[in-house]
Short mmCIF file of C-alpha atoms and ligand atoms in Angstrom, two decimals:
data_model
loop_
_atom_site.label_atom_id
_atom_site.label_comp_id
_atom_site.label_asym_id
_atom_site.label_seq_id
_atom_site.Cartn_x
_atom_site.Cartn_y
_atom_site.Cartn_z
CA UNK A 1 90.62 -14.45 73.72
CA UNK A 2 93.60 -12.86 72.00
CA UNK A 3 96.85 -12.07 73.84
CA UNK A 4 96.39 -8.28 73.71
CA UNK A 5 92.97 -8.57 75.39
CA UNK A 6 94.38 -10.35 78.42
CA UNK A 7 96.22 -8.79 81.29
CA UNK A 8 95.43 -8.16 84.90
CA UNK A 9 95.03 -4.53 85.79
CA UNK A 10 97.86 -3.01 87.82
CA UNK A 11 98.60 0.59 88.67
CA UNK A 12 101.84 0.42 86.70
CA UNK A 13 100.38 -1.25 83.58
CA UNK A 14 96.99 0.50 83.53
CA UNK A 15 97.46 2.24 80.16
CA UNK A 16 98.71 -0.83 78.31
CA UNK A 17 95.99 -3.06 79.76
CA UNK A 18 93.16 -0.69 78.73
CA UNK A 19 94.52 0.25 75.29
CA UNK A 20 95.31 -3.44 74.62
CA UNK A 21 91.66 -4.26 75.27
CA UNK A 22 90.73 -1.73 72.53
CA UNK A 23 93.11 -3.26 69.97
CA UNK A 24 90.32 -4.59 67.75
CA UNK A 25 88.79 -1.14 67.20
CA UNK A 26 88.03 -1.01 63.48
CA UNK A 27 87.87 2.77 63.10
CA UNK A 28 91.56 3.89 63.13
CA UNK A 29 90.70 7.45 64.19
CA UNK A 30 88.62 6.20 67.14
CA UNK A 31 91.48 3.89 68.08
CA UNK A 32 93.98 6.77 68.00
CA UNK A 33 91.70 9.12 69.95
CA UNK A 34 90.96 6.51 72.64
CA UNK A 35 94.63 5.63 72.98
CA UNK A 36 95.66 9.23 73.54
CA UNK A 37 92.76 9.97 75.88
CA UNK A 38 93.42 6.82 77.94
CA UNK A 39 97.11 7.65 78.20
CA UNK A 40 96.58 11.31 79.18
CA UNK A 41 93.69 10.55 81.55
CA UNK A 42 95.61 7.83 83.40
CA UNK A 43 98.63 10.13 83.55
CA UNK A 44 96.48 12.85 85.14
CA UNK A 45 94.92 10.44 87.65
CA UNK A 46 98.38 9.10 88.58
CA UNK A 47 99.66 12.63 89.14
CA UNK A 48 96.61 13.90 91.03
CA UNK A 49 95.96 10.71 93.04
CA UNK A 50 92.34 11.66 93.78
CA UNK A 51 90.57 10.33 96.85
CA UNK A 52 87.33 8.41 96.22
CA UNK A 53 85.42 11.50 97.46
CA UNK A 54 87.26 13.78 95.04
CA UNK A 55 86.60 11.43 92.10
CA UNK A 56 82.90 11.26 93.02
CA UNK A 57 82.80 15.07 93.18
CA UNK A 58 84.23 15.18 89.63
CA UNK A 59 81.59 12.65 88.48
CA UNK A 60 78.83 14.74 90.09
CA UNK A 61 80.17 17.91 88.42
CA UNK A 62 79.92 16.23 85.01
CA UNK A 63 76.46 14.86 85.89
CA UNK A 64 75.23 18.36 86.79
CA UNK A 65 76.82 19.74 83.62
CA UNK A 66 74.74 17.24 81.61
CA UNK A 67 71.57 18.01 83.55
CA UNK A 68 71.97 21.73 82.81
CA UNK A 69 71.86 21.10 79.04
CA UNK A 70 68.65 21.61 77.06
CA UNK A 71 67.67 22.87 73.60
CA UNK A 72 69.00 26.36 74.46
CA UNK A 73 71.77 25.65 76.94
CA UNK A 74 74.92 23.60 76.22
CA UNK A 75 76.84 23.49 79.48
CA UNK A 76 79.50 21.12 78.07
CA UNK A 77 80.39 23.66 75.36
CA UNK A 78 80.57 26.31 78.07
CA UNK A 79 82.95 24.03 80.00
CA UNK A 80 85.08 23.58 76.88
CA UNK A 81 85.01 27.40 76.45
CA UNK A 82 86.27 28.25 79.95
CA UNK A 83 88.97 25.54 79.72
CA UNK A 84 90.30 27.15 76.52
CA UNK A 85 89.55 23.98 74.54
CA UNK A 86 87.01 25.64 72.22
CA UNK A 87 89.61 28.24 71.25
CA UNK A 88 92.27 25.57 70.79
CA UNK A 89 90.08 23.45 68.51
CA UNK A 90 89.17 26.62 66.60
CA UNK A 91 92.85 27.63 66.23
CA UNK A 92 93.81 24.16 64.94
CA UNK A 93 90.98 24.23 62.41
CA UNK A 94 91.42 27.76 61.15
CA UNK A 95 95.12 28.17 60.37
CA UNK A 96 95.26 30.86 57.68
CA UNK A 97 97.86 32.62 55.54
CA UNK A 98 99.30 35.74 57.14
CA UNK A 99 97.21 38.81 56.49
CA UNK A 100 93.90 36.91 56.64
CA UNK A 101 91.53 37.79 59.50
CA UNK A 102 91.59 35.45 62.47
CA UNK A 103 88.76 33.30 63.76
CA UNK A 104 87.43 33.19 67.28
CA UNK A 105 84.69 31.23 69.10
CA UNK A 106 81.21 31.08 67.58
CA UNK A 107 79.44 31.13 70.96
CA UNK A 108 75.94 29.81 71.61
CA UNK A 109 73.88 32.79 70.45
CA UNK A 110 74.09 32.70 66.67
CA UNK A 111 70.73 32.41 64.90
CA UNK A 112 70.94 31.02 61.36
CA UNK A 113 67.93 32.81 59.84
CA UNK A 114 68.50 36.48 60.76
CA UNK A 115 66.87 38.96 58.33
CA UNK A 116 68.88 40.36 55.40
CA UNK A 117 68.97 44.18 55.30
CA UNK A 118 70.20 46.89 52.93
CA UNK A 119 73.50 48.53 53.94
CA UNK A 120 73.08 51.27 56.54
CA UNK A 121 70.16 49.60 58.35
CA UNK A 122 69.96 50.03 62.14
CA UNK A 123 69.82 46.52 63.64
CA UNK A 124 68.95 47.92 67.10
CA UNK A 125 65.20 47.40 67.49
CA UNK A 126 64.82 48.22 71.21
CA UNK A 127 66.11 51.83 71.19
CA UNK A 128 68.51 51.09 74.07
CA UNK A 129 72.21 51.92 74.20
CA UNK A 130 74.58 54.39 72.58
CA UNK A 131 74.30 54.71 68.79
CA UNK A 132 77.11 53.23 66.72
CA UNK A 133 78.10 52.90 63.07
CA UNK A 134 80.21 49.93 61.96
CA UNK A 135 81.85 50.16 58.57
CA UNK A 136 84.68 48.60 56.60
CA UNK A 137 85.53 46.39 53.65
CA UNK A 138 85.68 42.71 52.88
CA UNK A 139 88.99 42.07 51.11
CA UNK A 140 91.03 39.15 49.81
CA UNK A 141 94.64 38.67 50.93
CA UNK A 142 95.84 40.75 47.94
CA UNK A 143 93.72 43.69 49.07
CA UNK A 144 91.04 43.32 46.37
CA UNK A 145 87.41 43.91 47.37
CA UNK A 146 85.24 40.79 47.74
CA UNK A 147 81.84 41.30 46.10
CA UNK A 148 78.70 39.44 47.20
CA UNK A 149 80.18 38.54 50.59
CA UNK A 150 77.55 37.69 53.21
CA UNK A 151 78.08 39.41 56.56
CA UNK A 152 76.09 37.92 59.41
CA UNK A 153 76.36 40.08 62.54
CA UNK A 154 74.96 39.81 66.09
CA UNK A 155 75.51 41.55 69.41
CA UNK A 156 73.93 41.94 72.87
CA UNK A 157 71.63 44.79 73.77
CA UNK A 158 72.62 47.47 76.27
CA UNK A 159 71.58 45.22 79.18
CA UNK A 160 74.16 42.62 78.09
CA UNK A 161 71.73 40.01 76.74
CA UNK A 162 71.16 38.55 73.27
CA UNK A 163 67.57 38.59 71.98
CA UNK A 164 67.34 34.78 72.29
CA UNK A 165 68.14 35.06 76.02
CA UNK A 166 65.22 37.43 76.54
CA UNK A 167 62.46 36.09 74.32
CA UNK A 168 59.35 38.23 74.79
CA UNK A 169 61.40 41.00 76.45
CA UNK A 170 63.49 41.98 73.41
CA UNK A 171 62.06 42.14 69.88
CA UNK A 172 62.90 39.00 67.86
CA UNK A 173 66.10 39.49 65.82
CA UNK A 174 67.08 42.52 67.90
CA UNK A 175 70.69 43.45 67.13
CA UNK A 176 71.29 40.84 64.44
CA UNK A 177 71.18 40.98 60.68
CA UNK A 178 72.71 39.92 57.39
CA UNK A 179 74.30 42.29 54.84
CA UNK A 180 75.74 41.62 51.40
CA UNK A 181 78.62 43.52 49.84
CA UNK A 182 78.48 45.13 46.38
CA UNK A 183 81.32 45.38 43.87
CA UNK A 184 83.46 47.62 46.12
CA UNK A 185 83.40 45.08 49.00
CA UNK A 186 82.32 47.73 51.50
CA UNK A 187 79.77 47.33 54.27
CA UNK A 188 78.12 49.52 56.87
CA UNK A 189 75.32 49.24 59.37
CA UNK A 190 74.09 50.84 62.56
CA UNK A 191 73.94 49.19 65.97
CA UNK A 192 74.82 50.13 69.55
CA UNK A 193 78.11 50.40 71.41
CA UNK A 194 78.71 46.90 72.77
CA UNK A 195 79.33 46.32 76.49
CA UNK A 196 80.78 43.46 78.47
CA UNK A 197 78.45 40.72 79.70
CA UNK A 198 78.72 37.46 81.65
CA UNK A 199 78.53 34.06 79.98
CA UNK A 200 75.60 32.07 81.44
CA UNK A 201 76.96 31.48 84.97
CA UNK A 202 74.00 30.07 86.91
CA UNK A 203 75.14 26.45 86.44
CA UNK A 204 78.07 24.19 87.39
CA UNK A 205 80.46 26.00 85.02
CA UNK A 206 79.67 29.35 86.69
CA UNK A 207 80.26 27.70 90.10
CA UNK A 208 83.59 26.31 88.91
CA UNK A 209 84.65 29.77 87.70
CA UNK A 210 83.78 31.12 91.18
CA UNK A 211 85.86 28.41 92.90
CA UNK A 212 88.76 29.22 90.56
CA UNK A 213 88.58 32.92 91.49
CA UNK A 214 87.62 33.83 87.92
CA UNK A 215 84.94 36.26 86.70
CA UNK A 216 82.43 35.13 84.04
CA UNK A 217 82.68 38.20 81.79
CA UNK A 218 83.38 38.57 78.12
CA UNK A 219 84.74 41.96 76.96
CA UNK A 220 82.48 44.04 74.70
CA UNK A 221 82.36 42.61 71.19
CA UNK A 222 80.35 42.18 68.00
CA UNK A 223 80.08 38.77 66.35
CA UNK A 224 80.56 38.24 62.61
CA UNK A 225 80.36 35.34 60.21
CA UNK A 226 81.66 36.43 56.82
CA UNK A 227 81.25 34.04 53.89
CA UNK A 228 81.90 34.38 50.16
CA UNK A 229 82.19 31.95 47.26
CA UNK A 230 85.76 30.64 46.95
CA UNK A 231 86.83 31.82 50.43
CA UNK A 232 87.32 30.16 53.80
CA UNK A 233 84.34 31.14 56.02
CA UNK A 234 85.36 33.55 58.78
CA UNK A 235 83.73 33.29 62.22
CA UNK A 236 85.02 36.07 64.40
CA UNK A 237 84.40 39.06 66.69
CA UNK A 238 85.69 42.59 66.91
CA UNK A 239 86.46 43.84 70.41
CA UNK A 240 86.52 47.15 72.26
CA UNK A 241 90.19 47.47 73.37
CA UNK A 242 89.19 49.80 76.25
CA UNK A 243 86.91 47.24 77.87
CA UNK A 244 87.86 46.43 81.51
CA UNK A 245 87.84 42.67 80.69
CA UNK A 246 89.83 42.85 77.43
CA UNK A 247 92.77 40.92 78.94
CA UNK A 248 90.73 38.39 80.92
CA UNK A 249 87.97 37.14 78.59
CA UNK A 250 86.26 34.20 80.38
CA UNK A 251 86.48 32.10 77.19
CA UNK A 252 89.91 33.28 75.86
CA UNK A 253 88.38 34.61 72.62
CA UNK A 254 90.37 37.85 72.30
CA UNK A 255 93.13 38.12 69.68
CA UNK A 256 95.22 41.22 69.18
CA UNK A 257 94.29 41.45 65.49
CA UNK A 258 90.60 41.67 66.45
CA UNK A 259 90.88 44.84 68.55
CA UNK A 260 88.88 47.59 66.85
CA UNK A 261 89.21 51.32 67.25
CA UNK A 262 86.02 52.87 68.70
CA UNK A 263 85.89 56.60 68.02
CA UNK A 264 83.24 59.02 69.24
CA UNK A 265 81.81 61.31 66.54
CA UNK A 266 80.50 64.60 67.91
CA UNK A 267 80.13 66.57 64.64
CA UNK A 268 76.36 67.22 64.20
CA UNK A 269 76.76 67.27 60.40
CA UNK A 270 78.18 63.74 60.42
CA UNK A 271 75.40 62.58 62.79
CA UNK A 272 72.82 63.99 60.39
CA UNK A 273 74.55 62.25 57.47
CA UNK A 274 74.09 58.80 59.04
CA UNK A 275 70.61 59.60 60.43
CA UNK A 276 71.42 60.00 64.16
CA UNK A 277 70.34 63.08 66.10
CA UNK A 278 73.35 63.24 68.47
CA UNK A 279 76.92 61.98 68.98
CA UNK A 280 77.61 58.39 68.05
CA UNK A 281 80.40 55.79 68.13
CA UNK A 282 82.14 54.66 64.98
CA UNK A 283 84.16 51.53 64.22
CA UNK A 284 85.99 50.99 60.97
CA UNK A 285 87.19 47.42 60.48
CA UNK A 286 88.23 45.49 57.36
CA UNK A 287 87.93 41.71 57.20
CA UNK A 288 90.39 39.81 55.04
CA UNK A 289 89.24 36.43 53.69
CA UNK A 290 91.59 33.60 52.77
CA UNK A 291 91.04 31.86 49.42
CA UNK A 292 90.19 28.15 49.63
C1 BEZ B 1 79.40 34.72 73.11
O1 BEZ B 1 80.23 35.54 72.84
O2 BEZ B 1 78.26 34.91 72.69
C2 BEZ B 1 79.75 33.54 73.97
C3 BEZ B 1 80.85 32.79 73.67
C4 BEZ B 1 81.17 31.70 74.47
C5 BEZ B 1 80.38 31.37 75.56
C6 BEZ B 1 79.27 32.15 75.85
C7 BEZ B 1 78.95 33.26 75.05
FE1 FE B 2 79.00 37.24 72.42
#
């Protein structure tokens, strides 16, 4: 036994005793991570001084969080989301030059194989909701158009559910699609005005939100992943600034730069131009990609 492995556990020396026991860890990153986690965790326990009952309650919460996970549901990611950790990890990993569009959380409802459509296609397949046109450009940080950019978009239907949450009820690939820019970098497609919706809240994370006096809602948004050769992939949303939950997103995903302007178009000639037979909503939003 080596000296650093020895040591009787005391309340005062708890961090040194545990990290000393890990001193032979070969992977330096694992060693660093475990050292920091041990230090912070012991610090929290020393500050909180949980009773045995409280500690068991915490263990049971994590147990239930694990039991709630399956192929479609990742309750631990949801926990990370409502603690702000998903957004923090995302912020650390997507620092960009000024002027480039900002990232936000991916969320659990992206589908990798959505159909690719020509510009102008209506991705709403269930005829619910208020018509909307989304248009804009994909630019580099110098303002030049980015050609052949892939725009992967998805949103909920007017009931506040993604197609994958209502298999059999909504058409497959409802309100999702892939578009590719031409030489001018512009894009446009039709969808429906987004609305707020709750994150899945029928599990331990939803219960925790309730105990914390927090609502489970995300303000109305559309998801985008924009990729192009030579550019940092952008995973983001655009948000309706007039949504009642815009300042209290359950997962902290809102950034000021991602607020879009939703305008109502009532001119029948413009409706006819885009193929709608009544008023519609319009969003114009440019995405700026950072070079790698
Ligand atoms: C979403 O926007 O799809 C989402 C993000 C985080 C948690 C749940 C849903
Ligand atoms: Fe979403």
